[in-house]
Amino acid sequence: MITIRHGAPADEFFLKEMTYQAIYSPKGGGFLPRKVLEEAAIRRYYADFGREGDEAFVALSDGEAVGAVWIRFATTAQKGYGFVRADVPELTIAVLPTFRGRGIGKSLLERMLIHLRATDLEAVALSVSRSNPARKLYERHGFRVLKKQKNSCTMLLELT
């Protein structure tokens, strides 16, 4: 059985792993080396988790963390891949490979969206590889393509 709990600063190490899992690689494309997690553009997704505005939910299977969804705010000086503007947080979501395809990502996303709609935030954004099947999940939940890059796109969901 899968349960979902609020994330906490103590989840930073798991969010680091989830950041790695969120970096999409098509089958057969190979994965980036883990040292990519130390690059500033990637570290901004998990480092010092628990700052003002950080929110997370963690999916558990038999008490073990198997997936997470979280938001962080960025500045124009520290943009993430899905940066839209400073008052729109960027959402990241990932599930461990052996737990994918079971609706965990959908449950995590829905839990976060319920939480965000209860706030005064206007929107949430994310970046997704154009070939990532998860893009359809985001579209079903109302995310729309805002900008297209060569291999990815920035999607935005209006919360109001």
PDB file of C-alpha atoms in Angstrom:
ATOM      1  CA  MET A   1       0.000   0.000   0.000  1.00  0.00           C
ATOM      2  CA  ILE A   2       1.200   3.489  -0.884  1.00  0.00           C
ATOM      3  CA  THR A   3       0.862   6.319   1.585  1.00  0.00           C
ATOM      4  CA  ILE A   4       1.784   9.963   1.072  1.00  0.00           C
ATOM      5  CA  ARG A   5       3.212  12.236   3.747  1.00  0.00           C
ATOM      6  CA  HIS A   6       4.425  15.823   3.870  1.00  0.00           C
ATOM      7  CA  GLY A   7       8.070  16.290   3.016  1.00  0.00           C
ATOM      8  CA  ALA A   8      10.562  17.804   5.445  1.00  0.00           C
ATOM      9  CA  PRO A   9      14.117  19.186   5.433  1.00  0.00           C
ATOM     10  CA  ALA A  10      15.290  15.697   6.454  1.00  0.00           C
ATOM     11  CA  ASP A  11      14.153  14.476   3.007  1.00  0.00           C
ATOM     12  CA  GLU A  12      16.889  16.432   1.196  1.00  0.00           C
ATOM     13  CA  PHE A  13      18.978  13.318   0.464  1.00  0.00           C
ATOM     14  CA  PHE A  14      15.935  11.534  -0.996  1.00  0.00           C
ATOM     15  CA  LEU A  15      15.019  14.621  -3.026  1.00  0.00           C
ATOM     16  CA  LYS A  16      18.557  14.568  -4.406  1.00  0.00           C
ATOM     17  CA  GLU A  17      17.937  11.011  -5.629  1.00  0.00           C
ATOM     18  CA  MET A  18      14.533  12.012  -6.984  1.00  0.00           C
ATOM     19  CA  THR A  19      16.159  14.907  -8.852  1.00  0.00           C
ATOM     20  CA  TYR A  20      18.392  12.355 -10.569  1.00  0.00           C
ATOM     21  CA  GLN A  21      15.371  10.177 -11.366  1.00  0.00           C
ATOM     22  CA  ALA A  22      13.501  13.191 -12.756  1.00  0.00           C
ATOM     23  CA  ILE A  23      16.155  13.747 -15.419  1.00  0.00           C
ATOM     24  CA  TYR A  24      14.469  11.982 -18.318  1.00  0.00           C
ATOM     25  CA  SER A  25      16.429   9.661 -20.535  1.00  0.00           C
ATOM     26  CA  PRO A  26      14.625   7.795 -23.277  1.00  0.00           C
ATOM     27  CA  LYS A  27      15.061   4.036 -23.218  1.00  0.00           C
ATOM     28  CA  GLY A  28      18.457   3.110 -24.550  1.00  0.00           C
ATOM     29  CA  GLY A  29      19.673   6.686 -24.243  1.00  0.00           C
ATOM     30  CA  GLY A  30      21.751   6.005 -21.158  1.00  0.00           C
ATOM     31  CA  PHE A  31      21.704   8.022 -17.978  1.00  0.00           C
ATOM     32  CA  LEU A  32      23.844  10.981 -17.126  1.00  0.00           C
ATOM     33  CA  PRO A  33      26.613  10.372 -14.598  1.00  0.00           C
ATOM     34  CA  ARG A  34      25.531  11.063 -11.009  1.00  0.00           C
ATOM     35  CA  LYS A  35      28.093  13.867 -10.764  1.00  0.00           C
ATOM     36  CA  VAL A  36      25.542  15.968 -12.682  1.00  0.00           C
ATOM     37  CA  LEU A  37      23.759  16.301  -9.320  1.00  0.00           C
ATOM     38  CA  GLU A  38      26.573  18.557  -8.100  1.00  0.00           C
ATOM     39  CA  GLU A  39      26.184  21.086 -10.917  1.00  0.00           C
ATOM     40  CA  ALA A  40      24.649  24.356  -9.692  1.00  0.00           C
ATOM     41  CA  ALA A  41      21.793  24.158 -12.226  1.00  0.00           C
ATOM     42  CA  ILE A  42      20.779  20.766 -10.773  1.00  0.00           C
ATOM     43  CA  ARG A  43      21.658  21.345  -7.090  1.00  0.00           C
ATOM     44  CA  ARG A  44      19.125  24.176  -6.968  1.00  0.00           C
ATOM     45  CA  TYR A  45      16.356  21.552  -7.089  1.00  0.00           C
ATOM     46  CA  TYR A  46      17.244  19.866  -3.788  1.00  0.00           C
ATOM     47  CA  ALA A  47      20.032  21.669  -1.898  1.00  0.00           C
ATOM     48  CA  ASP A  48      19.020  23.190   1.457  1.00  0.00           C
ATOM     49  CA  PHE A  49      15.473  21.879   1.112  1.00  0.00           C
ATOM     50  CA  GLY A  50      13.188  23.470   3.673  1.00  0.00           C
ATOM     51  CA  ARG A  51      13.668  27.090   2.652  1.00  0.00           C
ATOM     52  CA  GLU A  52      10.683  29.415   2.740  1.00  0.00           C
ATOM     53  CA  GLY A  53       8.208  28.358   0.053  1.00  0.00           C
ATOM     54  CA  ASP A  54       9.549  24.805  -0.290  1.00  0.00           C
ATOM     55  CA  GLU A  55       6.789  22.207  -0.177  1.00  0.00           C
ATOM     56  CA  ALA A  56       7.009  18.454  -0.739  1.00  0.00           C
ATOM     57  CA  PHE A  57       5.070  15.238  -0.532  1.00  0.00           C
ATOM     58  CA  VAL A  58       6.753  11.847  -0.350  1.00  0.00           C
ATOM     59  CA  ALA A  59       5.167   8.544  -1.394  1.00  0.00           C
ATOM     60  CA  LEU A  60       5.936   5.579   0.847  1.00  0.00           C
ATOM     61  CA  SER A  61       5.640   1.860   0.191  1.00  0.00           C
ATOM     62  CA  ASP A  62       5.853  -0.146   3.418  1.00  0.00           C
ATOM     63  CA  GLY A  63       7.460   2.879   5.066  1.00  0.00           C
ATOM     64  CA  GLU A  64      10.175   3.300   2.396  1.00  0.00           C
ATOM     65  CA  ALA A  65      10.262   6.445   0.245  1.00  0.00           C
ATOM     66  CA  VAL A  66       9.573   5.560  -3.404  1.00  0.00           C
ATOM     67  CA  GLY A  67       8.588   8.887  -4.976  1.00  0.00           C
ATOM     68  CA  ALA A  68       8.277  12.593  -4.343  1.00  0.00           C
ATOM     69  CA  VAL A  69       6.809  15.784  -5.685  1.00  0.00           C
ATOM     70  CA  TRP A  70       8.063  19.181  -4.593  1.00  0.00           C
ATOM     71  CA  ILE A  71       8.046  22.842  -5.472  1.00  0.00           C
ATOM     72  CA  ARG A  72      10.699  25.501  -5.102  1.00  0.00           C
ATOM     73  CA  PHE A  73      10.798  29.146  -5.952  1.00  0.00           C
ATOM     74  CA  ALA A  74      13.679  30.483  -8.017  1.00  0.00           C
ATOM     75  CA  THR A  75      14.997  33.919  -8.803  1.00  0.00           C
ATOM     76  CA  THR A  76      15.939  35.315 -12.175  1.00  0.00           C
ATOM     77  CA  ALA A  77      19.567  34.893 -11.058  1.00  0.00           C
ATOM     78  CA  GLN A  78      19.028  31.224 -10.138  1.00  0.00           C
ATOM     79  CA  LYS A  79      16.582  30.007 -12.747  1.00  0.00           C
ATOM     80  CA  GLY A  80      15.535  26.381 -13.006  1.00  0.00           C
ATOM     81  CA  TYR A  81      14.770  24.694 -16.308  1.00  0.00           C
ATOM     82  CA  GLY A  82      11.055  25.404 -15.880  1.00  0.00           C
ATOM     83  CA  PHE A  83      11.444  28.978 -14.628  1.00  0.00           C
ATOM     84  CA  VAL A  84       8.590  31.289 -15.622  1.00  0.00           C
ATOM     85  CA  ARG A  85       8.847  34.121 -13.090  1.00  0.00           C
ATOM     86  CA  ALA A  86       9.857  34.591  -9.456  1.00  0.00           C
ATOM     87  CA  ASP A  87       6.312  34.235  -8.062  1.00  0.00           C
ATOM     88  CA  VAL A  88       5.648  30.911  -9.839  1.00  0.00           C
ATOM     89  CA  PRO A  89       7.227  27.871  -8.185  1.00  0.00           C
ATOM     90  CA  GLU A  90       8.723  25.081 -10.244  1.00  0.00           C
ATOM     91  CA  LEU A  91       7.409  21.574  -9.664  1.00  0.00           C
ATOM     92  CA  THR A  92       9.588  18.474  -9.760  1.00  0.00           C
ATOM     93  CA  ILE A  93       8.245  14.942  -9.540  1.00  0.00           C
ATOM     94  CA  ALA A  94       9.824  11.489  -9.744  1.00  0.00           C
ATOM     95  CA  VAL A  95       9.173   7.889  -8.786  1.00  0.00           C
ATOM     96  CA  LEU A  96      11.791   5.159  -8.405  1.00  0.00           C
ATOM     97  CA  PRO A  97      11.953   3.075 -11.607  1.00  0.00           C
ATOM     98  CA  THR A  98      10.692  -0.139  -9.978  1.00  0.00           C
ATOM     99  CA  PHE A  99       7.562   1.673  -8.746  1.00  0.00           C
ATOM    100  CA  ARG A 100       6.618   3.448 -11.973  1.00  0.00           C
ATOM    101  CA  GLY A 101       3.411   2.642 -13.811  1.00  0.00           C
ATOM    102  CA  ARG A 102       1.384   2.146 -10.617  1.00  0.00           C
ATOM    103  CA  GLY A 103      -0.285   5.561 -10.405  1.00  0.00           C
ATOM    104  CA  ILE A 104       2.107   6.868  -7.741  1.00  0.00           C
ATOM    105  CA  GLY A 105       3.152   9.869  -9.827  1.00  0.00           C
ATOM    106  CA  LYS A 106      -0.499  10.699 -10.505  1.00  0.00           C
ATOM    107  CA  SER A 107      -1.326  10.470  -6.782  1.00  0.00           C
ATOM    108  CA  LEU A 108       1.645  12.663  -5.860  1.00  0.00           C
ATOM    109  CA  LEU A 109       0.777  15.261  -8.482  1.00  0.00           C
ATOM    110  CA  GLU A 110      -2.867  15.376  -7.402  1.00  0.00           C
ATOM    111  CA  ARG A 111      -1.890  15.738  -3.737  1.00  0.00           C
ATOM    112  CA  MET A 112       0.400  18.660  -4.558  1.00  0.00           C
ATOM    113  CA  LEU A 113      -2.195  20.353  -6.772  1.00  0.00           C
ATOM    114  CA  ILE A 114      -4.839  20.110  -4.027  1.00  0.00           C
ATOM    115  CA  HIS A 115      -2.327  21.711  -1.651  1.00  0.00           C
ATOM    116  CA  LEU A 116      -1.375  24.469  -4.113  1.00  0.00           C
ATOM    117  CA  ARG A 117      -4.976  25.332  -4.952  1.00  0.00           C
ATOM    118  CA  ALA A 118      -5.554  26.002  -1.242  1.00  0.00           C
ATOM    119  CA  THR A 119      -2.843  28.701  -1.311  1.00  0.00           C
ATOM    120  CA  ASP A 120      -2.846  32.121  -2.937  1.00  0.00           C
ATOM    121  CA  LEU A 121      -0.441  31.024  -5.684  1.00  0.00           C
ATOM    122  CA  GLU A 122      -1.560  31.859  -9.202  1.00  0.00           C
ATOM    123  CA  ALA A 123       0.340  29.161 -11.081  1.00  0.00           C
ATOM    124  CA  VAL A 124       2.942  26.397 -11.001  1.00  0.00           C
ATOM    125  CA  ALA A 125       5.406  25.482 -13.754  1.00  0.00           C
ATOM    126  CA  LEU A 126       7.599  22.557 -14.739  1.00  0.00           C
ATOM    127  CA  SER A 127      10.059  21.497 -17.396  1.00  0.00           C
ATOM    128  CA  VAL A 128       9.626  18.192 -19.187  1.00  0.00           C
ATOM    129  CA  SER A 129      11.399  16.453 -22.035  1.00  0.00           C
ATOM    130  CA  ARG A 130       9.259  16.675 -25.144  1.00  0.00           C
ATOM    131  CA  SER A 131       9.475  12.881 -25.533  1.00  0.00           C
ATOM    132  CA  ASN A 132       8.740  12.036 -21.871  1.00  0.00           C
ATOM    133  CA  PRO A 133       5.460  10.094 -21.543  1.00  0.00           C
ATOM    134  CA  ALA A 134       4.813  11.933 -18.236  1.00  0.00           C
ATOM    135  CA  ARG A 135       3.974  14.984 -20.344  1.00  0.00           C
ATOM    136  CA  LYS A 136       0.540  13.438 -20.991  1.00  0.00           C
ATOM    137  CA  LEU A 137      -0.053  13.200 -17.211  1.00  0.00           C
ATOM    138  CA  TYR A 138       0.673  16.905 -16.863  1.00  0.00           C
ATOM    139  CA  GLU A 139      -1.603  17.765 -19.785  1.00  0.00           C
ATOM    140  CA  ARG A 140      -4.461  15.713 -18.276  1.00  0.00           C
ATOM    141  CA  HIS A 141      -4.103  17.813 -15.110  1.00  0.00           C
ATOM    142  CA  GLY A 142      -4.335  21.099 -17.000  1.00  0.00           C
ATOM    143  CA  PHE A 143      -0.697  22.005 -17.655  1.00  0.00           C
ATOM    144  CA  ARG A 144      -0.222  23.761 -20.994  1.00  0.00           C
ATOM    145  CA  VAL A 145       2.970  24.262 -22.995  1.00  0.00           C
ATOM    146  CA  LEU A 146       4.253  27.775 -22.437  1.00  0.00           C
ATOM    147  CA  LYS A 147       7.623  27.561 -24.221  1.00  0.00           C
ATOM    148  CA  LYS A 148       9.282  24.939 -26.384  1.00  0.00           C
ATOM    149  CA  GLN A 149      13.017  24.372 -26.340  1.00  0.00           C
ATOM    150  CA  LYS A 150      14.907  21.971 -28.600  1.00  0.00           C
ATOM    151  CA  ASN A 151      14.346  18.840 -26.465  1.00  0.00           C
ATOM    152  CA  SER A 152      12.085  20.051 -23.677  1.00  0.00           C
ATOM    153  CA  CYS A 153       9.216  22.347 -22.936  1.00  0.00           C
ATOM    154  CA  THR A 154       8.121  24.530 -20.060  1.00  0.00           C
ATOM    155  CA  MET A 155       4.564  23.864 -18.949  1.00  0.00           C
ATOM    156  CA  LEU A 156       2.352  26.082 -16.814  1.00  0.00           C
ATOM    157  CA  LEU A 157      -0.767  25.351 -14.794  1.00  0.00           C
ATOM    158  CA  GLU A 158      -2.974  28.273 -13.763  1.00  0.00           C
ATOM    159  CA  LEU A 159      -4.214  27.487 -10.245  1.00  0.00           C
ATOM    160  CA  THR A 160      -6.948  30.108  -9.974  1.00  0.00           C
TER     161      THR A 160
END
